[in-house]
Amino acid sequence: MNGGVDRTPSGRVDACVVGAGPAGALVAAELASAGYDVVVLDAGPRFDPADREARMERHLRPGDREPVWDMGGERDAYSATGAREYPLNAARVKGVGGSTLHWQGMVMRLHEQDFRLDSELGVATDWPLSYDDLRPYYAAAEEELSVAGASDNPFAPPRETPHPLPAFPPSYSDSLFAEACEELGIATHSVPNARNSEPTDEGGACVGYGTCKPVCPSGAKYDATRHVARAEADGARVVDRAPVQRLVHDDAGDRVTAAVYATPDGTEHRQEAREFVVAAGGVETPRLLLLSKSERYPDGLANSSGLVGRYFTDHLFAGVGGTLDEPTRQKHVGFNTTESHQFYDRSDGARGAIKLEFLNYAGPAPADVATGAETFGDDLLAEIRGAYGNRIAVGGLVEQYPRAENRVRLDPSRTDAHGNPVPDVVWSLDRRTRATIERANEIQRSILEEMGTDVDWTVGPENTGPAFHHMGTTRMGTDPDESVVAPTLRTHDLANLSVVGSSAFVTGGAMNPTLTIAALALKASDHVAERL
Amino acid sequence: MELDRRDLLTALAATGAGSTAGCSSTRRQATDGGDVSDHDADTLVALAEVLYPSSVSNVGEFVREYSLERVAADAEYAAGVAEAVGSLDEYVSEWHDVPYAELPTVERGEILRHMTVDTADPDPDGVARERIRYYLVNELLYAFYTTPTGAGLVGLENPPGHPGGTRSYRRGPDS
């Protein structure tokens, strides 16, 4: 017992899930609802929903250096030794709910072309499954996440049913973009949001706090605590503050026998199970496999291909912004309501996918200006009037094709709070990614100039940053020499070990990955259940 | 432009003081509450009269209720406010025989600039001017500009931190 919480292991259970983010929570909920005994181990704490307004203030007010979701310190130490700095802790969350506590909540399906880039364009690698294979799981995932959306996107892949909730209507700001886009022949459409546009059994409708990322105080934005609650209601056991140190296997090296985890008092425990599912995100998942090396597997578990940690891929942000000579009505909500996927599918391999986002939150809010201003009273009000009101911006995500040299590996020179080597994120941009960012900027600038915007900032190839979508580090495939997991999400090397999440992505497109993570989690759950 | 009861509740919601529990490691911790002295409240009002636009009325009631409510939920904050008020008065005492709250309005602004509170980084663990910026100045500015009244002065009736619904983002500037 630690502080009144029992963190000792259960007896041998049907399934042990590592990670209580969206992938792990969905797997746990699915398996528990089917009657299986499930234990979920998460490295971080169980956050109290009553604290969310206070966490919001951490985000909105300067001066308090506490991270919104308590990330940082020895527990979360990391290295970044690639050509590009990688601020790993900026957007991930360790704890029950995982990074969905922080995320924006944008949920699009990948396009059909995303699954067959090699076949169609001769670039990257095909997925071992098609859009049609994943399509029913996408529909189920949209139900699970209560996605608010509309079928008005002419570029979206085929779908069979409407979204569970109606889309959020376009913003006033969107209407300013619409005219310019129409003039330029750019089609715009709604955004699928994992955010309640209407109340559901699990959460109220969005009330417009405007701080979706990094925290939704009302709970209208989907986060994985919903599926954790469902799993627990069906008998699953969720153990927080229980970071898994390593997985151990049987003598033959065929099956994982236990997850060894630590508790806050420093004790190590072993949770045994018939099936193991690692769902710890695109960085911690490969790290755990590498930390689980043994005499039988000296290069790490499930790593006979040598690809665990390889092909680390992210999306890049591209954006252009400025001021209009009229009010733009920004910052009322913290999510977007219009996008364009017109430039998504690639005509050749020269560039990657581009997803355009018309921002509803360009520029600073009044409190941002006030709390950093050097003026007070009426002078301050005048300063705020100058800074807020006319800002406008187009952002977007840009695809990065996977490259083996981008990787997550262990840094033996640094250890975390438990003495384990920290993850080293080796990340860089290639020429084609830069060219895609430049093309995105070109489109963005043309829209803003058509509107008469005085453009004053650009995020391009030199100052871009990651979208914190960690993908590719345990890639899926049918050839055990070229991939880590099979299309069932089970590792090639160990018969009862699955890896679920964006680390299984073969390519990442330019869509926010969580809906695909959820679809894969539901698919993996079916396969685990088949084996149990 | 009058600060009303709705603004007060908004400000309390935005600071988390309306909730009954607190983050285990946050400064907005809902520990046992503390008292805010009349002098601390007077000082916050005196500051707000300098910090807020001159067109805003009902500042005293807004600040007194806001501060009392907030401190009732957060003893650590109360201590920070009291300590920062003490630092401000100590600085004022080098030139005046009265505390900050009793200075004429024009001198209150000058004191903040002379003490370089205007250019100080907000830091609850910093030097005096940084703590004054954090606990007093930014506290009041944050409360005001996360209300519909404060942010509404610049055309944002549903500012971040305020649960103002999902209609205003659709409205144009003239509707």
XYZ file of C-alpha atoms in Angstrom:
707
model
C 0.000 0.000 0.000
C 1.211 3.495 -0.860
C -0.679 6.372 0.690
C -3.768 4.223 1.091
C -3.674 3.029 -2.516
C -3.062 -0.648 -3.145
C -0.505 -0.926 -5.917
C 0.450 -4.529 -5.333
C -0.079 -6.756 -8.339
C -3.202 -8.738 -9.036
C -2.958 -12.449 -9.580
C -2.282 -13.530 -13.141
C -4.863 -11.678 -15.229
C -6.073 -12.076 -18.770
C -4.510 -8.848 -20.009
C -2.017 -6.347 -18.697
C -2.098 -2.981 -20.463
C 0.843 -0.608 -20.124
C -0.347 2.977 -20.426
C -3.724 4.605 -19.683
C -3.793 6.989 -22.627
C -6.339 6.655 -25.431
C -4.900 3.442 -26.888
C -4.537 1.642 -23.577
C -7.833 2.912 -22.196
C -9.742 1.771 -25.267
C -8.136 -1.678 -25.200
C -8.859 -1.975 -21.480
C -12.470 -0.879 -21.913
C -13.045 -3.275 -24.800
C -11.531 -6.258 -23.048
C -13.180 -5.513 -19.713
C -16.588 -5.159 -21.342
C -16.029 -8.579 -22.913
C -15.534 -10.014 -19.435
C -11.768 -10.352 -19.299
C -9.699 -9.556 -16.231
C -7.622 -6.498 -17.039
C -4.939 -4.571 -15.172
C -3.720 -1.226 -16.506
C -0.401 0.170 -15.289
C 0.342 3.859 -15.827
C 3.535 5.714 -15.015
C 1.782 8.867 -13.901
C -0.900 9.845 -11.404
C -4.638 9.875 -11.460
C -5.482 13.569 -11.883
C -8.417 15.026 -9.974
C -10.919 16.591 -12.419
C -11.644 19.239 -9.766
C -8.138 20.611 -10.338
C -8.655 21.445 -13.967
C -9.582 25.093 -13.486
C -6.437 25.553 -11.439
C -4.401 23.886 -14.189
C -6.048 26.259 -16.649
C -4.758 29.179 -14.614
C -1.257 27.745 -14.766
C -1.602 27.932 -18.523
C -3.165 31.373 -18.738
C -1.143 33.246 -16.124
C 2.558 33.878 -16.466
C 4.838 33.503 -13.506
C 3.831 30.162 -12.108
C 6.411 27.823 -13.470
C 4.542 24.651 -12.594
C 3.869 22.676 -15.794
C 0.151 22.344 -16.487
C 0.219 18.549 -16.211
C 3.268 18.227 -13.927
C 5.586 16.964 -16.656
C 9.297 17.292 -16.107
C 11.961 16.397 -13.625
C 13.853 13.160 -13.285
C 10.861 11.004 -14.099
C 10.537 12.529 -17.555
C 14.166 13.278 -18.394
C 15.157 12.862 -22.028
C 17.823 13.729 -24.561
C 17.447 15.159 -28.056
C 20.637 14.738 -30.044
C 19.359 15.046 -33.598
C 19.861 17.953 -35.975
C 16.605 19.405 -34.674
C 15.840 20.096 -31.049
C 12.891 18.067 -29.837
C 11.048 19.476 -26.777
C 9.593 16.133 -25.793
C 7.805 17.171 -22.620
C 6.051 20.173 -24.127
C 2.875 18.339 -25.023
C 2.853 14.844 -23.566
C 1.220 13.842 -20.318
C 2.031 10.914 -18.078
C -0.970 9.903 -16.055
C -4.415 8.386 -16.350
C -5.813 9.840 -19.565
C -2.402 10.361 -21.099
C -1.797 13.092 -23.638
C -5.505 13.372 -24.467
C -5.641 15.516 -21.335
C -3.536 18.030 -23.247
C -4.492 17.481 -26.865
C -6.437 19.725 -29.192
C -9.008 17.049 -30.029
C -8.898 16.991 -33.841
C -9.917 13.620 -35.235
C -9.656 12.909 -38.945
C -9.392 9.647 -40.771
C -6.295 9.059 -42.839
C -6.928 9.108 -46.566
C -6.944 6.029 -48.791
C -3.734 7.231 -50.423
C -1.965 7.325 -47.051
C -2.042 3.541 -46.891
C -0.376 2.941 -50.274
C 2.228 5.626 -50.881
C 4.761 3.201 -52.326
C 2.272 1.604 -54.688
C 0.860 4.917 -55.889
C 3.810 7.266 -55.750
C 6.911 5.172 -55.203
C 7.704 6.820 -51.865
C 7.864 5.508 -48.292
C 6.201 2.167 -47.539
C 2.678 0.853 -47.918
C 0.719 -0.073 -44.824
C -0.034 -3.786 -44.616
C -3.708 -2.925 -44.473
C -5.943 -0.656 -46.507
C -8.351 2.106 -45.667
C -11.178 -0.361 -46.247
C -9.670 -2.702 -43.666
C -9.638 0.075 -41.093
C -12.886 1.734 -42.148
C -15.234 -0.074 -39.734
C -12.811 0.607 -36.911
C -12.733 4.293 -37.840
C -16.533 4.388 -37.592
C -16.413 2.654 -34.234
C -13.668 4.988 -33.034
C -15.757 8.017 -33.940
C -18.561 6.608 -31.820
C -16.198 5.941 -28.928
C -14.813 9.479 -29.029
C -18.235 11.111 -29.624
C -16.861 12.938 -32.626
C -18.672 16.081 -33.731
C -18.451 16.348 -37.487
C -20.230 16.741 -40.810
C -20.027 14.970 -44.148
C -19.204 18.149 -46.052
C -15.564 17.392 -46.794
C -15.182 16.644 -50.519
C -11.659 15.325 -49.968
C -12.418 12.913 -47.125
C -12.380 9.163 -47.700
C -15.736 7.401 -48.040
C -17.725 6.922 -44.862
C -20.827 4.929 -44.127
C -22.610 6.852 -41.384
C -22.831 10.419 -40.116
C -20.629 11.478 -37.229
C -22.135 10.808 -33.799
C -22.585 14.498 -33.012
C -23.227 17.481 -35.290
C -20.236 19.574 -36.282
C -19.494 22.860 -34.564
C -20.728 25.602 -36.915
C -18.129 27.781 -38.633
C -16.779 30.828 -36.864
C -17.103 34.433 -37.900
C -13.416 34.295 -38.687
C -14.082 31.362 -41.024
C -16.464 33.536 -43.002
C -13.642 35.985 -43.667
C -11.530 33.151 -45.063
C -14.377 31.656 -47.086
C -14.639 34.511 -49.505
C -10.907 34.553 -50.252
C -10.753 30.789 -50.588
C -13.650 30.782 -52.997
C -11.892 33.400 -55.082
C -8.778 31.214 -55.140
C -10.679 27.993 -55.850
C -9.880 26.481 -52.467
C -12.682 24.394 -50.974
C -13.190 24.601 -47.222
C -15.168 22.343 -44.900
C -15.888 21.516 -41.279
C -13.480 19.984 -38.769
C -14.200 16.718 -36.947
C -13.718 17.433 -33.259
C -13.585 15.026 -30.325
C -15.472 17.623 -28.361
C -19.093 17.544 -27.380
C -21.176 19.848 -29.557
C -24.128 18.454 -27.598
C -24.310 16.815 -24.174
C -23.700 13.082 -24.006
C -23.935 10.563 -21.190
C -20.246 11.123 -20.496
C -19.900 14.858 -20.693
C -21.652 18.171 -21.117
C -21.529 20.270 -24.243
C -18.579 22.576 -24.763
C -18.982 25.773 -22.762
C -16.228 27.707 -24.463
C -13.459 28.010 -21.873
C -11.159 28.492 -24.852
C -8.254 26.565 -23.365
C -8.812 23.151 -25.007
C -5.096 22.739 -25.401
C -3.691 22.198 -22.803
C -6.694 21.667 -20.544
C -10.476 21.488 -20.831
C -11.967 22.337 -17.419
C -15.486 21.284 -18.387
C -14.661 17.812 -19.680
C -16.481 18.451 -22.970
C -13.303 17.577 -24.862
C -12.786 13.842 -25.079
C -10.004 12.445 -22.981
C -9.149 8.859 -22.208
C -10.365 9.050 -18.627
C -13.792 8.327 -20.135
C -12.652 4.904 -21.291
C -10.686 4.340 -18.108
C -13.933 4.917 -16.207
C -15.758 2.505 -18.480
C -13.058 -0.112 -18.043
C -13.154 0.243 -14.278
C -16.943 0.030 -14.259
C -16.547 -3.308 -16.035
C -14.067 -4.563 -13.475
C -10.691 -3.499 -14.838
C -8.070 -2.422 -12.313
C -6.083 0.734 -13.076
C -2.912 1.285 -11.081
C -1.448 4.770 -11.258
C 2.112 5.873 -10.439
C 3.301 2.449 -11.506
C 5.892 2.934 -14.255
C 6.756 -0.324 -15.959
C 10.500 -0.854 -15.821
C 10.753 -3.826 -18.150
C 8.879 -6.758 -19.585
C 10.225 -10.237 -18.889
C 9.689 -13.340 -20.976
C 9.760 -17.107 -20.659
C 12.876 -19.214 -21.183
C 12.104 -19.851 -24.798
C 11.606 -16.169 -25.496
C 8.204 -16.847 -26.993
C 5.931 -15.136 -24.505
C 6.024 -12.241 -22.094
C 5.375 -13.475 -18.582
C 5.327 -10.307 -16.490
C 5.503 -6.543 -16.466
C 7.875 -5.374 -13.757
C 6.727 -2.045 -12.360
C 7.832 0.297 -9.616
C 5.644 1.995 -7.040
C 6.222 5.343 -5.320
C 7.839 3.701 -2.287
C 10.509 2.231 -4.559
C 9.221 -1.331 -4.471
C 9.247 -3.386 -7.650
C 6.332 -5.680 -8.438
C 5.554 -8.205 -11.168
C 2.186 -8.246 -12.868
C 1.626 -11.517 -14.696
C -0.861 -11.891 -17.522
C -1.815 -14.051 -20.470
C -1.617 -11.123 -22.887
C 0.352 -7.884 -22.702
C -0.465 -4.674 -24.530
C 2.067 -1.862 -24.583
C 0.359 1.466 -25.267
C 2.775 4.020 -23.885
C 3.090 6.367 -26.855
C 5.575 6.661 -29.683
C 8.531 7.400 -27.396
C 8.004 5.419 -24.198
C 6.795 2.317 -26.042
C 10.029 1.728 -27.978
C 11.982 2.776 -24.918
C 10.299 0.101 -22.807
C 11.003 -2.539 -25.437
C 14.649 -1.481 -25.583
C 14.881 -1.449 -21.773
C 13.522 -5.017 -21.745
C 16.602 -6.515 -23.342
C 17.588 -9.957 -22.143
C 20.115 -12.647 -22.883
C 17.728 -13.998 -25.476
C 17.018 -10.545 -26.885
C 20.164 -8.459 -26.339
C 18.928 -5.687 -28.638
C 15.631 -5.328 -26.851
C 12.307 -7.059 -26.875
C 10.427 -7.532 -30.176
C 13.429 -6.066 -31.944
C 14.669 -8.891 -34.169
C 14.193 -6.502 -37.096
C 16.354 -3.874 -35.409
C 13.587 -1.373 -36.117
C 12.304 -0.680 -32.608
C 12.702 3.079 -32.246
C 13.499 3.599 -35.928
C 11.427 5.720 -38.317
C 10.429 8.229 -35.656
C 8.100 10.553 -37.542
C 6.155 13.685 -36.627
C 4.012 16.303 -38.304
C 5.412 19.772 -38.841
C 3.571 22.985 -38.182
C 3.454 25.519 -41.015
C 1.716 28.835 -40.616
C 1.352 32.419 -41.801
C -0.352 35.247 -39.951
C -0.872 38.973 -39.791
C -3.486 41.648 -39.282
C -6.596 42.679 -41.148
C -8.102 46.134 -41.144
C -11.285 44.779 -39.588
C -12.228 42.788 -36.463
C -11.549 39.076 -36.768
C -13.193 37.836 -33.530
C -10.443 35.511 -32.353
C -10.021 33.666 -29.045
C -13.658 32.955 -28.232
C -13.001 29.213 -28.437
C -9.850 27.131 -28.408
C -10.605 24.913 -31.373
C -10.922 25.264 -35.123
C -14.091 24.951 -37.160
C -12.855 25.105 -40.758
C -10.068 23.359 -42.635
C -9.121 22.500 -46.199
C -7.835 19.094 -47.205
C -7.583 20.147 -50.845
C -3.796 19.929 -50.768
C -3.671 16.676 -48.855
C -3.369 13.907 -51.441
C -0.071 14.010 -53.306
C 0.126 14.058 -57.102
C 3.655 12.672 -56.967
C 6.361 11.880 -54.482
C 7.922 15.325 -54.587
C 6.043 16.557 -51.570
C 4.084 15.217 -48.635
C 0.519 15.849 -47.531
C -0.644 19.282 -46.386
C -3.626 19.963 -44.133
C -4.727 23.595 -43.841
C -6.277 24.908 -40.615
C -8.027 28.259 -40.346
C -7.274 29.368 -36.822
C -9.905 30.680 -34.424
C -7.262 31.692 -31.907
C -4.759 33.883 -33.713
C -2.783 36.405 -31.694
C -2.853 37.154 -27.969
C -5.881 37.337 -25.676
C -6.371 40.499 -23.607
C -5.108 38.809 -20.428
C -1.961 37.670 -22.269
C -1.153 41.266 -23.093
C -2.152 42.650 -19.701
C -0.110 40.274 -17.585
C 3.020 41.016 -19.584
C 2.498 44.722 -20.204
C 4.590 47.613 -18.919
C 1.606 49.954 -18.926
C -1.418 50.222 -16.687
C -4.898 51.712 -16.710
C -6.034 53.491 -19.858
C -2.606 53.130 -21.476
C -2.813 49.394 -20.991
C -6.285 49.298 -22.474
C -4.973 51.117 -25.541
C -2.115 48.639 -25.794
C -4.509 45.703 -25.651
C -6.711 47.284 -28.285
C -3.667 47.431 -30.525
C -2.729 43.820 -29.948
C -6.112 42.098 -29.938
C -8.883 42.286 -32.444
C -7.444 42.166 -35.942
C -5.157 39.141 -35.880
C -5.677 36.404 -38.450
C -3.712 33.256 -39.272
C -3.703 30.063 -41.302
C -1.879 27.099 -39.845
C -1.494 23.555 -40.945
C 0.162 20.206 -40.606
C 2.766 18.956 -43.030
C 3.775 15.362 -43.593
C 7.218 14.005 -42.955
C 8.071 10.765 -44.701
C 9.650 8.195 -42.381
C 13.435 7.866 -42.399
C 15.332 5.231 -40.445
C 17.879 7.723 -39.114
C 15.138 9.544 -37.213
C 14.756 7.423 -34.147
C 14.160 6.977 -30.454
C 17.045 5.216 -28.736
C 18.357 4.894 -25.217
C 20.812 7.458 -23.924
C 23.142 5.435 -21.695
C 24.733 8.614 -20.362
C 21.578 9.781 -18.562
C 19.167 7.936 -16.318
C 15.688 8.694 -15.029
C 14.374 8.581 -11.479
C 14.541 4.783 -11.548
C 18.046 4.541 -12.954
C 16.913 3.625 -16.467
C 18.540 5.221 -19.515
C 16.390 8.102 -20.779
C 14.981 8.237 -24.312
C 17.076 10.057 -26.885
C 14.964 11.570 -29.652
C 17.023 11.872 -32.824
C 15.043 13.996 -35.242
C 15.754 16.001 -38.365
C 14.020 17.354 -41.439
C 14.775 16.279 -44.979
C 14.660 18.276 -48.185
C 11.247 17.008 -49.194
C 9.674 17.964 -45.867
C 11.149 21.437 -46.168
C 9.745 21.743 -49.671
C 6.317 20.699 -48.419
C 6.425 23.307 -45.657
C 7.387 25.937 -48.223
C 4.470 24.920 -50.418
C 2.119 25.123 -47.427
C 3.404 28.619 -46.664
C 2.856 29.634 -50.277
C -0.788 28.551 -50.161
C -1.320 30.137 -46.751
C 0.205 33.412 -47.858
C -1.916 33.502 -51.022
C -5.095 33.170 -48.957
C -4.100 35.888 -46.525
C -3.000 38.231 -49.279
C -6.294 37.673 -51.081
C -7.990 38.846 -47.869
C -5.816 41.944 -47.738
C -3.869 40.794 -44.702
C -0.746 42.605 -43.627
C 1.351 39.457 -43.181
C 3.877 39.766 -40.359
C 4.855 36.232 -39.399
C 5.612 32.950 -41.072
C 6.471 29.599 -39.569
C 8.430 27.942 -42.327
C 11.182 25.350 -42.747
C 13.678 27.206 -40.560
C 11.508 27.899 -37.527
C 8.978 25.085 -37.736
C 8.394 22.738 -34.851
C 6.845 19.352 -34.232
C 3.146 18.770 -33.650
C 4.102 16.205 -30.980
C 2.552 13.336 -32.894
C 5.076 10.604 -32.155
C 4.751 7.968 -34.845
C 6.494 5.079 -36.537
C 8.781 3.654 -33.871
C 7.341 0.119 -33.890
C 6.104 0.059 -37.461
C 3.523 -2.378 -38.719
C 4.165 -4.838 -41.528
C 3.922 -8.417 -42.687
C 7.676 -9.046 -43.006
C 9.335 -9.637 -39.600
C 12.604 -8.336 -41.045
C 11.020 -5.035 -42.046
C 8.587 -4.354 -39.223
C 7.958 -4.793 -35.510
C 4.242 -5.594 -35.336
C 1.910 -7.510 -37.625
C -1.365 -6.037 -38.924
C -2.961 -7.512 -35.801
C -0.723 -5.185 -33.750
C 0.917 -8.237 -32.206
C 4.688 -8.223 -32.271
C 6.309 -10.629 -34.706
C 8.648 -11.950 -32.047
C 6.427 -12.610 -29.017
C 3.132 -14.432 -29.240
C 1.312 -12.553 -26.497
C 2.736 -9.043 -26.829
C 0.864 -6.320 -28.702
C 1.954 -2.764 -29.302
C -0.866 -0.315 -29.831
C -0.677 3.329 -30.760
C 0.884 5.680 -33.251
C 4.194 3.843 -32.959
C 2.632 1.211 -35.236
C 1.979 3.734 -38.027
C 3.902 2.973 -41.206
C 3.466 6.515 -42.471
C 1.771 9.414 -40.744
C 0.091 11.480 -43.440
C -0.745 14.936 -42.159
C -3.831 14.128 -40.132
C -3.848 14.354 -36.359
C -3.239 10.752 -35.358
C -5.563 10.009 -32.460
C -8.560 8.740 -34.421
C -6.257 6.266 -36.182
C -4.741 5.350 -32.808
C -8.259 4.642 -31.537
C -9.157 2.615 -34.623
C -6.018 0.512 -34.244
C -6.735 0.050 -30.539
C -10.175 -1.310 -31.319
C -8.693 -3.610 -33.964
C -6.000 -4.816 -31.581
C -8.633 -5.470 -28.918
C -10.437 -7.819 -31.276
C -7.232 -9.737 -31.954
C -6.261 -9.946 -28.287
C -9.759 -11.187 -27.435
C -9.473 -13.821 -30.152
C -6.356 -15.171 -28.482
C -7.725 -15.110 -24.951
C -18.569 49.982 -17.848
C -19.580 48.403 -14.558
C -18.166 45.246 -13.064
C -21.083 43.154 -11.921
C -21.813 39.918 -10.075
C -21.353 37.906 -13.263
C -17.834 39.267 -13.614
C -17.057 38.323 -10.040
C -18.177 34.746 -10.548
C -16.259 34.610 -13.801
C -13.100 35.811 -12.161
C -13.427 33.238 -9.425
C -14.019 30.476 -11.942
C -11.007 31.525 -13.984
C -8.742 31.368 -10.983
C -10.052 28.047 -9.774
C -11.075 29.499 -6.453
C -14.591 28.355 -7.092
C -13.584 24.722 -7.037
C -13.492 22.764 -3.841
C -10.267 20.882 -4.382
C -6.823 21.903 -5.469
C -3.837 20.601 -7.355
C -1.464 18.950 -4.990
C 1.399 21.017 -6.273
C -0.185 24.181 -7.534
C -0.213 27.589 -6.003
C -3.963 27.663 -6.451
C -4.179 25.109 -3.736
C -7.432 24.787 -1.870
C -5.905 24.368 1.519
C -7.453 25.743 4.648
C -8.467 29.265 3.850
C -6.937 32.369 5.305
C -8.296 35.771 6.165
C -7.623 38.789 4.053
C -7.193 41.811 6.255
C -9.056 45.025 5.645
C -5.743 46.636 4.843
C -4.848 44.024 2.245
C -8.263 44.451 0.651
C -7.896 48.251 0.684
C -4.516 47.925 -1.001
C -5.855 45.656 -3.729
C -8.657 48.121 -4.416
C -6.182 51.004 -4.491
C -4.068 49.101 -7.010
C -7.043 48.120 -9.140
C -8.031 51.767 -9.440
C -4.663 52.364 -11.094
C -4.523 49.153 -13.114
C -8.037 49.119 -14.535
C -9.270 51.542 -17.181
C -10.735 54.752 -15.804
C -14.110 54.028 -17.400
C -14.686 51.002 -15.164
C -16.899 51.447 -12.104
C -17.713 49.271 -9.109
C -14.047 48.308 -8.816
C -14.043 48.291 -5.027
C -16.865 45.807 -4.641
C -15.471 43.550 -7.360
C -12.023 43.417 -5.821
C -13.173 43.014 -2.233
C -15.511 40.160 -2.999
C -13.097 38.586 -5.419
C -10.169 38.711 -3.028
C -12.156 37.542 -0.054
C -13.608 34.611 -1.987
C -10.299 33.686 -3.442
C -8.404 33.840 -0.191
C -11.088 31.860 1.541
C -10.144 29.033 -0.791
C -6.390 29.420 -0.683
C -4.337 30.167 2.410
C -1.072 30.124 0.481
C -2.355 32.834 -1.798
C -3.479 34.884 1.197
C 0.001 34.722 2.640
C 1.504 35.761 -0.677
C -0.832 38.727 -0.954
C -0.176 39.842 2.605
C 3.561 39.591 2.163
C 3.452 41.491 -1.136
C 1.297 44.240 0.420
C 3.850 44.503 3.220
C 6.665 44.867 0.698
C 4.768 47.548 -1.188
C 4.054 49.513 1.988
C 7.642 49.190 3.094
C 8.803 50.678 -0.178
C 6.261 53.496 0.092
C 7.346 54.264 3.654
C 10.695 55.523 2.391
C 8.913 58.569 0.928
C 5.525 58.807 2.563
C 3.967 58.599 6.003
C 0.952 56.676 4.783
C 0.603 53.192 3.318
C 0.129 52.623 -0.400
C -3.642 52.391 -0.121
C -3.865 55.933 1.203
C -1.774 57.559 -1.510
C -3.432 59.787 -4.097
C -4.203 57.876 -7.310
C -1.536 59.555 -9.389
C 1.164 58.689 -6.870
C 0.081 55.057 -6.776
C 0.934 54.694 -10.441
C 4.220 56.493 -10.002
C 5.220 54.216 -7.149
C 4.693 51.135 -9.311
C 6.890 52.566 -12.027
C 9.506 53.833 -9.599
C 9.691 50.402 -8.036
C 9.880 48.986 -11.609
C 6.912 46.734 -10.990
C 5.811 47.650 -14.514
C 8.832 45.917 -16.048
C 9.193 43.164 -13.461
C 8.682 39.519 -14.363
C 5.902 37.968 -12.302
C 7.501 35.529 -9.925
C 5.936 34.256 -6.686
C 9.401 33.349 -5.423
C 11.250 36.380 -6.751
C 12.375 39.674 -5.267
C 9.806 42.116 -3.865
C 8.866 43.821 -7.140
C 8.464 40.430 -8.834
C 6.249 39.142 -6.055
C 4.177 42.343 -6.170
C 3.789 41.848 -9.895
C 2.689 38.251 -9.380
C 0.485 38.426 -6.300
C -1.018 41.865 -6.684
C -0.713 43.385 -10.142
C -1.118 40.321 -12.316
C -3.694 38.889 -9.981
C -5.893 41.908 -10.531
C -5.175 42.188 -14.252
C -5.853 38.496 -14.809
C -9.141 38.717 -12.942
C -10.287 41.741 -14.905
C -9.256 40.737 -18.406
C -10.684 37.223 -18.120
C -14.130 38.694 -17.458
C -16.615 39.579 -20.194
C -16.527 43.164 -18.964
C -12.754 43.542 -19.057
C -12.081 41.654 -22.282
C -15.305 43.040 -23.713
C -13.701 46.493 -23.697
C -11.605 45.275 -26.613
C -14.352 43.280 -28.322
C -13.898 39.849 -26.743
C -16.946 38.969 -24.692
C -15.875 35.357 -24.131
C -12.182 35.474 -23.222
C -10.049 32.375 -22.562
C -10.768 31.172 -19.044
C -14.401 32.230 -19.181
C -17.004 29.560 -19.957
C -19.063 31.851 -22.117
C -20.577 29.240 -24.410
C -20.226 28.485 -28.090
C -22.274 31.195 -29.686
C -20.119 34.294 -29.466
C -17.404 32.867 -31.722
C -19.908 32.761 -34.552
C -21.085 36.328 -34.172
C -19.703 39.173 -36.226
C -18.491 42.424 -34.695
C -21.749 44.230 -35.388
C -24.228 41.604 -34.212
